XYZ file of C-alpha atoms in Angstrom:
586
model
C 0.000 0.000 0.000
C 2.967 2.510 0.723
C 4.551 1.617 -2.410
C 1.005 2.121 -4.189
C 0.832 6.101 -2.357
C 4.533 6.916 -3.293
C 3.948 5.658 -6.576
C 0.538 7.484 -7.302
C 2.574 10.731 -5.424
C 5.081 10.237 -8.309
C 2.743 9.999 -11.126
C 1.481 13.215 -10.231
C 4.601 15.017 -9.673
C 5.438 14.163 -12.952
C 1.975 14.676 -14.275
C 2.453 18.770 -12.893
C 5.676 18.937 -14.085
C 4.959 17.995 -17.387
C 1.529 20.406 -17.912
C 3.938 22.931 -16.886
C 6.456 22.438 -19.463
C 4.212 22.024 -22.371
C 2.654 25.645 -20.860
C 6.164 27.372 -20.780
C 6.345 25.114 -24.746
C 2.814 26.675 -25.459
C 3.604 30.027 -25.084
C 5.589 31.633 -27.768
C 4.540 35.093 -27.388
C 5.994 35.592 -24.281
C 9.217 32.625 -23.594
C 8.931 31.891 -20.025
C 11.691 29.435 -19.430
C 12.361 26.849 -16.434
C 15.687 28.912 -16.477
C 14.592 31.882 -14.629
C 13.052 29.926 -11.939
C 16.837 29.383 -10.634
C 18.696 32.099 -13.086
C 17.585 35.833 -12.793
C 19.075 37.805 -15.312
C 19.231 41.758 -13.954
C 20.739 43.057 -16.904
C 23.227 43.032 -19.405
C 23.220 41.335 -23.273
C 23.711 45.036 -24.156
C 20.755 45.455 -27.223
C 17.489 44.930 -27.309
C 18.321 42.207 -30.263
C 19.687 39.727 -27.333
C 17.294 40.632 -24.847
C 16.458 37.637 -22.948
C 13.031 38.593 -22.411
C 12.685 38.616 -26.067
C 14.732 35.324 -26.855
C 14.790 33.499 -23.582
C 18.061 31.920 -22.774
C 17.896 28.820 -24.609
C 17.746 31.016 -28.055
C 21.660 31.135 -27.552
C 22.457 28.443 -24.755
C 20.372 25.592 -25.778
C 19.331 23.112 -23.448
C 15.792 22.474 -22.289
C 14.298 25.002 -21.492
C 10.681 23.643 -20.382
C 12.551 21.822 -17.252
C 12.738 22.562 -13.879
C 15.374 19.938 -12.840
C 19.219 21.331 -13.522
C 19.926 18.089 -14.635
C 17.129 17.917 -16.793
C 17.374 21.848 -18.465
C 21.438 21.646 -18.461
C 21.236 18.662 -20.859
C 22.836 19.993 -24.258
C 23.639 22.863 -23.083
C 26.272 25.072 -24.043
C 28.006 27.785 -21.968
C 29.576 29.487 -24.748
C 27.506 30.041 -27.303
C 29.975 32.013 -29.475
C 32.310 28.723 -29.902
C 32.812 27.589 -33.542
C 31.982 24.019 -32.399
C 28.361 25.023 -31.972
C 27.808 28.472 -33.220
C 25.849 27.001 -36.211
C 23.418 26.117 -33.679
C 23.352 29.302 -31.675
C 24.992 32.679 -33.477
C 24.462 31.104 -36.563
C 20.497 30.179 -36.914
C 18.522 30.710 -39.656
C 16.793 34.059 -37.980
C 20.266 34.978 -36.261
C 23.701 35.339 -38.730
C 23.827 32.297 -40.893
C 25.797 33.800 -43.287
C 28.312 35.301 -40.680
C 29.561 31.907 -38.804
C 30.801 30.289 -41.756
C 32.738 33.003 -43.336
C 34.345 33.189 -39.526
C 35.548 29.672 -39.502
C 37.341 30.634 -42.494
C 39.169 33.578 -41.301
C 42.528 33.809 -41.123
C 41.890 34.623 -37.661
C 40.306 31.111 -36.884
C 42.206 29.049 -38.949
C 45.189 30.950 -38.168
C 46.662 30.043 -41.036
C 49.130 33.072 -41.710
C 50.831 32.061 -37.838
C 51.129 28.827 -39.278
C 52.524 29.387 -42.878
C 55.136 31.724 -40.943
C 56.107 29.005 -39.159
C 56.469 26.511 -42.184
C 58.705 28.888 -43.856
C 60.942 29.650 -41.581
C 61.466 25.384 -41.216
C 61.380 25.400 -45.225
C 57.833 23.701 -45.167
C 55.173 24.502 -47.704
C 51.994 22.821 -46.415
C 49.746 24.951 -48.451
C 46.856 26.685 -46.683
C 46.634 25.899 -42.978
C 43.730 25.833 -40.620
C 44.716 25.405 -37.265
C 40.733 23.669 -36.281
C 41.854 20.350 -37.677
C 45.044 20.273 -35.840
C 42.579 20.041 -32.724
C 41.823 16.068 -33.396
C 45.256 15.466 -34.396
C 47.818 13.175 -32.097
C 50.859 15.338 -30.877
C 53.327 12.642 -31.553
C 52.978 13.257 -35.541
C 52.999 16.807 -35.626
C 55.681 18.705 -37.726
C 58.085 20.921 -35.314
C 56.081 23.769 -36.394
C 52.873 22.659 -35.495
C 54.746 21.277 -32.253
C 55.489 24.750 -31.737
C 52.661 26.298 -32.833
C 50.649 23.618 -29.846
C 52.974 24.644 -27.092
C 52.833 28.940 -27.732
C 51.057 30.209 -30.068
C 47.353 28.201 -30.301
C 45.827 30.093 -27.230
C 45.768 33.680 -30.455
C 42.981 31.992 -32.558
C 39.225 31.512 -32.681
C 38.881 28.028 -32.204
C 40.495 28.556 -28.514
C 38.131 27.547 -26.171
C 37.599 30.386 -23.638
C 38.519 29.679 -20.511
C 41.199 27.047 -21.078
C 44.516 27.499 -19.800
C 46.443 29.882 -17.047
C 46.471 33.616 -17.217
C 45.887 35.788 -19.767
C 45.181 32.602 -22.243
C 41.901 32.016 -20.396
C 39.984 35.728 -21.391
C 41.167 34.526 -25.461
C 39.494 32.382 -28.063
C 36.113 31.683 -27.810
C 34.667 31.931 -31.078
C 31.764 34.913 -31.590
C 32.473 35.916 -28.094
C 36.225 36.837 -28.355
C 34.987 39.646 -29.888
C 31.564 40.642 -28.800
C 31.329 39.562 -25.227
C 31.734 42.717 -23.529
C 31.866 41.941 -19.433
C 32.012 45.011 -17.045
C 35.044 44.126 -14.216
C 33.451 43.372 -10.964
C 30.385 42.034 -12.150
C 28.851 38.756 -10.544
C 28.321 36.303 -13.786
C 26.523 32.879 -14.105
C 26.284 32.625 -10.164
C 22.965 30.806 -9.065
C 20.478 33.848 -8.278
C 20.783 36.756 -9.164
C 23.773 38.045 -11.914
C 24.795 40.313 -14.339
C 24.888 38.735 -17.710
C 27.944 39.776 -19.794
C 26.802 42.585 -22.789
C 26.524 41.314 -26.469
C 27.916 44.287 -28.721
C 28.388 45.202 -32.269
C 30.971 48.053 -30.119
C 34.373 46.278 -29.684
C 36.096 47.771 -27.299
C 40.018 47.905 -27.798
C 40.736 45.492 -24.859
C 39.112 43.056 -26.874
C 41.351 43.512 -29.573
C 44.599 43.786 -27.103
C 44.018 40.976 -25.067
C 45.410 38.868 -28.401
C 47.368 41.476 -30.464
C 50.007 42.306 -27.984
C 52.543 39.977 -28.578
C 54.535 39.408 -32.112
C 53.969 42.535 -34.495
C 52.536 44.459 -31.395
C 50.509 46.530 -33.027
C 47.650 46.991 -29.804
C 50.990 48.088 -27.624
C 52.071 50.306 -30.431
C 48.932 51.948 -31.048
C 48.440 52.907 -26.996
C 51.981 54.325 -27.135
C 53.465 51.127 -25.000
C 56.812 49.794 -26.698
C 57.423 46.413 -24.812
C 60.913 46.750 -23.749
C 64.025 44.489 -22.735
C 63.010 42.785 -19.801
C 65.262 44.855 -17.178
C 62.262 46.954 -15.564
C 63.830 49.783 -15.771
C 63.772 52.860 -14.853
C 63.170 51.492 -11.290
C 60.730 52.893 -8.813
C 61.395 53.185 -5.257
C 63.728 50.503 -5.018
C 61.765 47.861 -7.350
C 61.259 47.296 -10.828
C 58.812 49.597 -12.963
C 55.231 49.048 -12.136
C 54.540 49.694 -16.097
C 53.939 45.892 -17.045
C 52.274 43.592 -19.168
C 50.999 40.125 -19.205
C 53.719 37.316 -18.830
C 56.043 39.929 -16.797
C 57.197 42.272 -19.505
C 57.514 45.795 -19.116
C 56.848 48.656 -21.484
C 57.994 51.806 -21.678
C 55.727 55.227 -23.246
C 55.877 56.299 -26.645
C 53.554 58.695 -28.428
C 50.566 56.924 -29.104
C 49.269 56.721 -32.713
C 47.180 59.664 -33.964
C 44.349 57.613 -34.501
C 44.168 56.459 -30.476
C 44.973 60.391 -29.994
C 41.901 61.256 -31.686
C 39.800 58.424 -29.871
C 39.511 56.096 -32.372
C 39.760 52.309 -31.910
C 40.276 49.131 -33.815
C 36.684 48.776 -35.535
C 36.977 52.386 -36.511
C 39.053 51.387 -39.091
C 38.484 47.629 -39.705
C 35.494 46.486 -40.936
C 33.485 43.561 -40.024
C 33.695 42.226 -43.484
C 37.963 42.153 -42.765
C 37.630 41.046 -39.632
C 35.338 38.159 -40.007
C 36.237 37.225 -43.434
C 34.168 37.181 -46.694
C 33.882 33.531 -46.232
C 37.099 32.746 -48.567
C 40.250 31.036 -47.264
C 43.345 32.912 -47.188
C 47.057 32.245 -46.419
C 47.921 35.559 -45.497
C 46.294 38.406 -43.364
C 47.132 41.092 -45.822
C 45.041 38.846 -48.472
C 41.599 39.348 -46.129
C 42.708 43.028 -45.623
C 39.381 45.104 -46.952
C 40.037 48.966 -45.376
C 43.055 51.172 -46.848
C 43.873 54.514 -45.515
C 43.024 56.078 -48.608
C 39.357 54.700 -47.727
C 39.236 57.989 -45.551
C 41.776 60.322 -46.351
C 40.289 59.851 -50.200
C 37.260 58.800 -50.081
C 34.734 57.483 -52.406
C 31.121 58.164 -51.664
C 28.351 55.921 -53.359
C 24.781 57.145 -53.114
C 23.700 53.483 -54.720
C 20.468 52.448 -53.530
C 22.221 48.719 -52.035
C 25.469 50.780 -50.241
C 22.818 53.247 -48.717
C 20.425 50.266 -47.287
C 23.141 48.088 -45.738
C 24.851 51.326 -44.117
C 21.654 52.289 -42.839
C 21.262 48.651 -41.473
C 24.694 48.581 -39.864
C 24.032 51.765 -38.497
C 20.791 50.989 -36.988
C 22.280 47.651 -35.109
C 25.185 50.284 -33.388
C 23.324 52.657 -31.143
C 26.002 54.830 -30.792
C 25.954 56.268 -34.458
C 22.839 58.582 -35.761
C 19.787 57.710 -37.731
C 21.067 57.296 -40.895
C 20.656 60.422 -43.121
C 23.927 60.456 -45.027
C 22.972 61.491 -49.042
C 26.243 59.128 -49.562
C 28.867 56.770 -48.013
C 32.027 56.025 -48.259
C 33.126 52.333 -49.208
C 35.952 50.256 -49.316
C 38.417 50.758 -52.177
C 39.436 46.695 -52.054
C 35.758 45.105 -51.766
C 33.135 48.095 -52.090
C 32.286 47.354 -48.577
C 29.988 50.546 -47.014
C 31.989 52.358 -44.149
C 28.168 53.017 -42.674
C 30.235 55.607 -40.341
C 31.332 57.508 -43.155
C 29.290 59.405 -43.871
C 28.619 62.447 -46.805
C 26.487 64.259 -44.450
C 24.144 67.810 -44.465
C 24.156 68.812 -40.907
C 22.760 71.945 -39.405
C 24.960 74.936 -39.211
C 25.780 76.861 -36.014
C 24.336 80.057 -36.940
C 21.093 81.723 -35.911
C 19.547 80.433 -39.245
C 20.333 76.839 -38.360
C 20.726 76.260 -42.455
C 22.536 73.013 -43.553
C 25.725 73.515 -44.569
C 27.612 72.093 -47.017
C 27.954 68.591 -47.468
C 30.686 67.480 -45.064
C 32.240 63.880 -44.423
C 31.981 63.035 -41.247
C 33.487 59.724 -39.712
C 31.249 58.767 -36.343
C 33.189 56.884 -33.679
C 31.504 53.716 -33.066
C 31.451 53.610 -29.022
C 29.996 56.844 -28.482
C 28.786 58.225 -31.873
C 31.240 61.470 -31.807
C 31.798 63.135 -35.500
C 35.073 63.373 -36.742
C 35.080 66.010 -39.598
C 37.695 64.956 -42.648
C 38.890 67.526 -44.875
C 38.936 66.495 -48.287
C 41.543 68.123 -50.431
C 40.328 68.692 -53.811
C 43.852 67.562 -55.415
C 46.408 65.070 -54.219
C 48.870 67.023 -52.074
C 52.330 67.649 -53.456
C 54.408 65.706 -51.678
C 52.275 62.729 -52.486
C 52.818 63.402 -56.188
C 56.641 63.674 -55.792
C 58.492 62.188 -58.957
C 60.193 58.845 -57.810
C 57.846 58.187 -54.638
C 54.613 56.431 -56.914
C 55.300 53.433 -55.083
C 55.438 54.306 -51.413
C 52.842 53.058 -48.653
C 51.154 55.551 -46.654
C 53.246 53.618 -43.982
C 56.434 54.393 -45.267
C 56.382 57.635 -44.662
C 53.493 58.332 -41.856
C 54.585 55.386 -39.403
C 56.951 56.365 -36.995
C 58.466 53.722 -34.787
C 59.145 49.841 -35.549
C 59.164 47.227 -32.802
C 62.354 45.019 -34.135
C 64.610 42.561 -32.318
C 67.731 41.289 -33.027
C 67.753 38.374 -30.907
C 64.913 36.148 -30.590
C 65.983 32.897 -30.301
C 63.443 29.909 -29.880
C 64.554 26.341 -27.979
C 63.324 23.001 -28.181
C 64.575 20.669 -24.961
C 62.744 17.277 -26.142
C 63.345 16.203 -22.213
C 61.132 18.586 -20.700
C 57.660 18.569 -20.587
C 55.578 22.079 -21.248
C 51.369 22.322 -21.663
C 50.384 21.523 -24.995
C 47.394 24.047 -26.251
C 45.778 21.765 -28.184
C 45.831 18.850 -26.271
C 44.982 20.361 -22.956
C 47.695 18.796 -21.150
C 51.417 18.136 -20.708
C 53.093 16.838 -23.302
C 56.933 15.754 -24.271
C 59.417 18.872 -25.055
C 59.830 22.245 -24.065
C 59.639 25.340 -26.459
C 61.165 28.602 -24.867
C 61.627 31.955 -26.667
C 64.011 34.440 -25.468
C 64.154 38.496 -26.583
C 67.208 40.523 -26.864
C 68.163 44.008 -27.955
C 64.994 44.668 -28.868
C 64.640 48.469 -30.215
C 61.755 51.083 -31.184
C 63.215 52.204 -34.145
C 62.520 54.126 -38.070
C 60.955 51.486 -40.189
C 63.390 50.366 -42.660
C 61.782 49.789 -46.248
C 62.168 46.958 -48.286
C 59.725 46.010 -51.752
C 56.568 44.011 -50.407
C 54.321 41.554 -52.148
C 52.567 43.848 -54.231
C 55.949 45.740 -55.126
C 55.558 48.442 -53.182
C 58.033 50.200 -50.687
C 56.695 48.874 -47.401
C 58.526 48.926 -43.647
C 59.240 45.991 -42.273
C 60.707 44.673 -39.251
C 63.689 42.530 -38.846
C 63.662 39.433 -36.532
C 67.669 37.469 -35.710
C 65.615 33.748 -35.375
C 67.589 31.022 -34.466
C 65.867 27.802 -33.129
C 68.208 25.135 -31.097
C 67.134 21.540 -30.308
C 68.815 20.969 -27.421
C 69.337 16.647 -26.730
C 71.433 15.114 -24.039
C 73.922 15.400 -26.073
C 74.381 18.679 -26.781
C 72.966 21.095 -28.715
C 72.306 21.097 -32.705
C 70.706 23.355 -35.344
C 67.086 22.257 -35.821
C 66.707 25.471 -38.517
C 68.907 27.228 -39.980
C 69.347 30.641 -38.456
C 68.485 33.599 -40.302
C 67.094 37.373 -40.077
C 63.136 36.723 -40.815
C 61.814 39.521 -42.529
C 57.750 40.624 -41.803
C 55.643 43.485 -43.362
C 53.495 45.238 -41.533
C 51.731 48.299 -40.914
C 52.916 48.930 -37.110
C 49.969 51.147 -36.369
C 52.752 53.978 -35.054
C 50.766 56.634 -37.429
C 52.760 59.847 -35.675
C 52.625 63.751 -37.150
C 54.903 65.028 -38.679
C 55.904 62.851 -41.518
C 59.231 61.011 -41.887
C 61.547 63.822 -43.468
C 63.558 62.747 -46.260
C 66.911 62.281 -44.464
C 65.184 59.662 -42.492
C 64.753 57.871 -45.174
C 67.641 58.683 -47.610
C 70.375 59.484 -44.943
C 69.780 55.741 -43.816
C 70.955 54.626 -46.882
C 74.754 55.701 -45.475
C 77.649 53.820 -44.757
C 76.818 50.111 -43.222
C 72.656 50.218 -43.316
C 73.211 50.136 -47.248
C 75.528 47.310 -47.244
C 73.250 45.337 -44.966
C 70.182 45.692 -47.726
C 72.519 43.433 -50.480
C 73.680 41.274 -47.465
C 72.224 37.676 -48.182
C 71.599 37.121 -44.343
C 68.648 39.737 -45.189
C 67.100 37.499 -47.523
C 64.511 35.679 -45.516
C 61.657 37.485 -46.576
C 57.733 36.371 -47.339
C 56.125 35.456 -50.358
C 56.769 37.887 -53.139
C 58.874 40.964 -51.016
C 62.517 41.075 -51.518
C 65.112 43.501 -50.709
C 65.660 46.704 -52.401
C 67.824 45.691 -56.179
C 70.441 48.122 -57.270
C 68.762 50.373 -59.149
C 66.305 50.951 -56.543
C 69.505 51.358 -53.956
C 71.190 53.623 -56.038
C 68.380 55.925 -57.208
C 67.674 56.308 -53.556
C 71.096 57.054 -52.650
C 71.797 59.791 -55.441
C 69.528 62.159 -53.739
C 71.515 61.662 -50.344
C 74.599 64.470 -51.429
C 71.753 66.538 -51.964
C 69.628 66.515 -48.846
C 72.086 68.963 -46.956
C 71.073 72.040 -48.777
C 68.026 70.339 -50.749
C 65.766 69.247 -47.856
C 62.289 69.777 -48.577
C 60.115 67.567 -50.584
C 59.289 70.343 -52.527
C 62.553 71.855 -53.743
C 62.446 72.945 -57.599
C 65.646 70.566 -57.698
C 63.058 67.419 -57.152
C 60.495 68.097 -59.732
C 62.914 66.831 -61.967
C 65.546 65.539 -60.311
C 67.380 63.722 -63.799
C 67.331 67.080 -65.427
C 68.432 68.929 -62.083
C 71.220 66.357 -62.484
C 72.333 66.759 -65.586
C 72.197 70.526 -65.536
C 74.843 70.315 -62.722
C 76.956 67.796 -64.691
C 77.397 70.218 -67.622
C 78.022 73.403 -65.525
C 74.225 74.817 -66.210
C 73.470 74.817 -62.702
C 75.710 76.340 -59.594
C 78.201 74.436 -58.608
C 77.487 71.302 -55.891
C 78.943 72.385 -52.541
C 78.123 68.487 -51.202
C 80.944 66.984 -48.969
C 82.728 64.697 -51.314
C 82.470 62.088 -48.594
C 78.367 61.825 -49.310
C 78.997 61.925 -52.965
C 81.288 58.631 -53.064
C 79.195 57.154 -50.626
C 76.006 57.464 -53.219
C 78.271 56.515 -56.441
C 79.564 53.275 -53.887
C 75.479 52.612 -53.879
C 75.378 52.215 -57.751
């Protein structure tokens, strides 16, 4: 009879529990969800487009949502729903971004494939194109030293990550969707039973988001703030102990000026557009192949008032809260892929007198966290000095970047006896990668010809990797001066003057550029040839009385030449010693 009672008491339990979850199933128009009966959201998601009174939790988490058991609702459910290994369920539904998740899963920033070709080249491996995802299912023990490497230090900087893995500053990286967009406010309780603060969902990347990743290798998120990661000395010292300016893994920085760009209170998705930073659903080797924004994109703008530009900038603009109802009568776009800047904008904005009367139309660039106009000039004609004879193929960077992180003495070792945490594997696995940093230097980019034959600064890198057995120690690569192009985000005022550039072509820095040990450079750049040296370096005996761009010598600088070489022009007062140093560059 007992049995019979607990039985029927059972039945009926089950019986309530179940016309309650078909009820919360039933009602679509407003999704009540078991979750809230033991998870009270207060806030955050950040837009009304993840509002979980809206979507409910389950929208992005999965799970069951009709059940009041945890063990019940948790089944198939996902904390993350940003991760690439299920953000075709959640991000990337059929009413959410279908289109968006699998162009991300081919970005070079998930399959991290240009970290990986680096790596190939500089053991003299072409694999073809890389994507770091399926090295996730693959065995350590037949991995190629540069995917070995790539496992033990460099596999926390990449999509696929799984956030929260690992120690330190690896745990806050990877993670999909939510690398990006998962903005969490410090100090705020998150996914504690009760009551919490959910973490904000946001088209409005802050730059710690970008930072937390691009602060090692090329630097660029130290270099932009004005931090130059110096030699690990901690100097100057402060009261006795080492300076309290650090970074993550116990490096130290010291102040530089900060780019004009971070001056002006710009950050990263002010200038790089979803479609670059997500990917346009192609596979690339290289970064600089998904690259879709150019500076000339807003110092030279192109304004479309097409009827397809103007509707998805006005549907960009409308998912960012922070720029204004879209009224632009044009916007800019992209000069590589047409993409709409939608906070571009050829604008007609009331005027401060008392008439209030629109002005002209003006271009005005909105930051993207807090809406503030930026107002461009736009020069009718191409300014002189970017029309200089001789100069057609300089980057903006060659002359507007500033400083170059380089170092001369990175050397990477392998001790196959030690034991180190493997990335990919999540545990520890057999040998021990360590990198070591010397002399690094903040220095003038040097320029040498990049892939698309243009004069580009680069940064040199002294690599040398060791394996290091019982025995002794051995070459495992062959060491060599690794040579990378990129834009080091150091965008300073004034301009680099032209004995930056040409003076630097004295004495041993032009030897080095015809030294083979400078010949490890990526696909398609190269060194500077003769004739490019020595064109250069005639204009050096000339710089000490000839020193602005826009000297009459310069407009023709062959003709200026050969007026002086057959007396037509007064006579060159250049120390000799500059003049045989320019004919020793021919």
């Amino acid at each position: 009879m007992r049995t019979l009672i607990i039985l029927l008491a059972f039945l009926v339990l089950a019986a309530t529990v179940t016309r309650q979850e078909n009820h919360l199933a039933a009602s679509r128009g407003n999704p009540r969800e078991g979750c809230i009966s033991c998870h009270m959201a207060r806030g955050g998601l950040g837009s009304a487009a993840h509002d979980a009174v809206t979507m409910g939790c389950s929208s992005c988490h999965l799970g069951n949502p009709h059940a009041f058991e945890a063990d019940r609702a948790h089944q198939g459910m996902v904390v993350n729903p940003g991760d690439l290994r299920v953000a075709a369920q959640t991000c990337g539904q059929r009413q959410c971004h279908p289109a968006m998740v699998p162009a991300v899963k081919h970005s070079v920033m998930a399959t991290a494939s240009g970290i990986l070709g680096a790596l190939d080249s500089l053991w003299g491996i072409d694999h073809g194109p890389r994507n770091a995802a399926l090295l996730w299912d693959q065995a350590p023990t037949v991995r190629t030293a540069p995917e070995q490497y790539f496992a033990k230090l460099c596999a926390a900087c990449h999509l696929w990550w799984p956030k929260g893995r690992g120690r330190g500053e690896q745990t806050a990286r990877g993670g999909g969707c939510s690398a990006c967009h998962v903005v969490s406010s410090p100090g705020k309780a998150f996914l504690l039973a009760g009551e919490f603060d959910h973490c904000a969902l946001s088209m409005q990347v802050p730059l710690d988001n970008c930072v937390r990743c691009h602060n090692r290798s090329a630097r660029v998120g130290l270099t932009y703030q004005g931090q130059w990661e110096a030699n690990g000395y901690g100097t100057p010292h402060t009261q006795g102990t080492l300076n309290a300016r650090r970074l993550s893994g116990g490096r130290f920085f010291q102040s530089i000026p900060p780019d004009a760009h971070f001056q002006a209170g710009m950050v990263c998705i002010d200038c790089h557009t979803g479609t670059e930073l997500m990917g346009g659903g192609l596979a690339h080797r290289r970064l600089r192949d998904q690259l879709d924004v150019a500076c000339q994109d807003c110092h030279a703008p192109r304004f479309s008032s097409g009827r397809d530009a103007l509707a998805e900038a006005a549907r960009m603009a409308k998912l960012n809260p922070a720029v204004p109802t879209f009224e632009a009568r044009a916007v800019a776009t992209t000069s590589r892929g047409a993409t709409p800047l939608y906070a571009l904008q050829l604008s007609t904005r009331p005027g401060d007198g008392p008439s209030r009367q629109p002005q002209n139309p003006q271009a005005l660039l909105f930051r993207k966290l807090d809406g503030k106009p930026l107002l461009l000039s736009l020069p009718a004609n191409p300014a002189e000095h970017h029309a200089l004879p001789g100069h057609e193929r300089l980057t903006c960077q060659a002359c507007h970047s500033r400083f170059m992180p380089r170092c001369y003495g990175c050397h990477v070792q392998l001790d196959p006896t030690g034991r180190q945490y493997d990335a990919l594997a999540d545990e520890h696995t057999s040998g021990k990668w360590q990198e070591s940093a010397s002399h690094t230097r903040f220095e003038d980019p040097p320029l040498a010809v990049d892939a698309t034959g243009r004069l580009a600064p680069y940064s040199p890198c002294e690599v040398r990797v060791d394996l290091c057995p019982e025995q002794g120690r051995t070459p495992m690569a062959p060491a060599r001066n690794a040579i990378a192009f990129f834009d080091p985000h150091s965008t300073v005022p004034p301009a680099r003057t032209c004995q930056d550039c040409h003076l630097a072509l004295l004495g041993p820095s032009l030897e080095a550029l015809g030294n083979p040990a400078w010949q490890a450079f990526p696909d398609g750049g190269r060194k500077l040839n003769a004739d490019e040296r020595r064109a250069a370096a005639e204009v050096t005996p000339c710089l000490p009385c000839h020193a602005r761009y826009d000297d009459a010598v310069f407009k023709d600088f062959a003709a200026s030449r050969k007026r002086l070489a057959v007396g037509a022009a007064t006579a060159c007062t250049a120390p000799r010693t500059a003049i045989s140093v320019a004919r020793k560059g021919q």
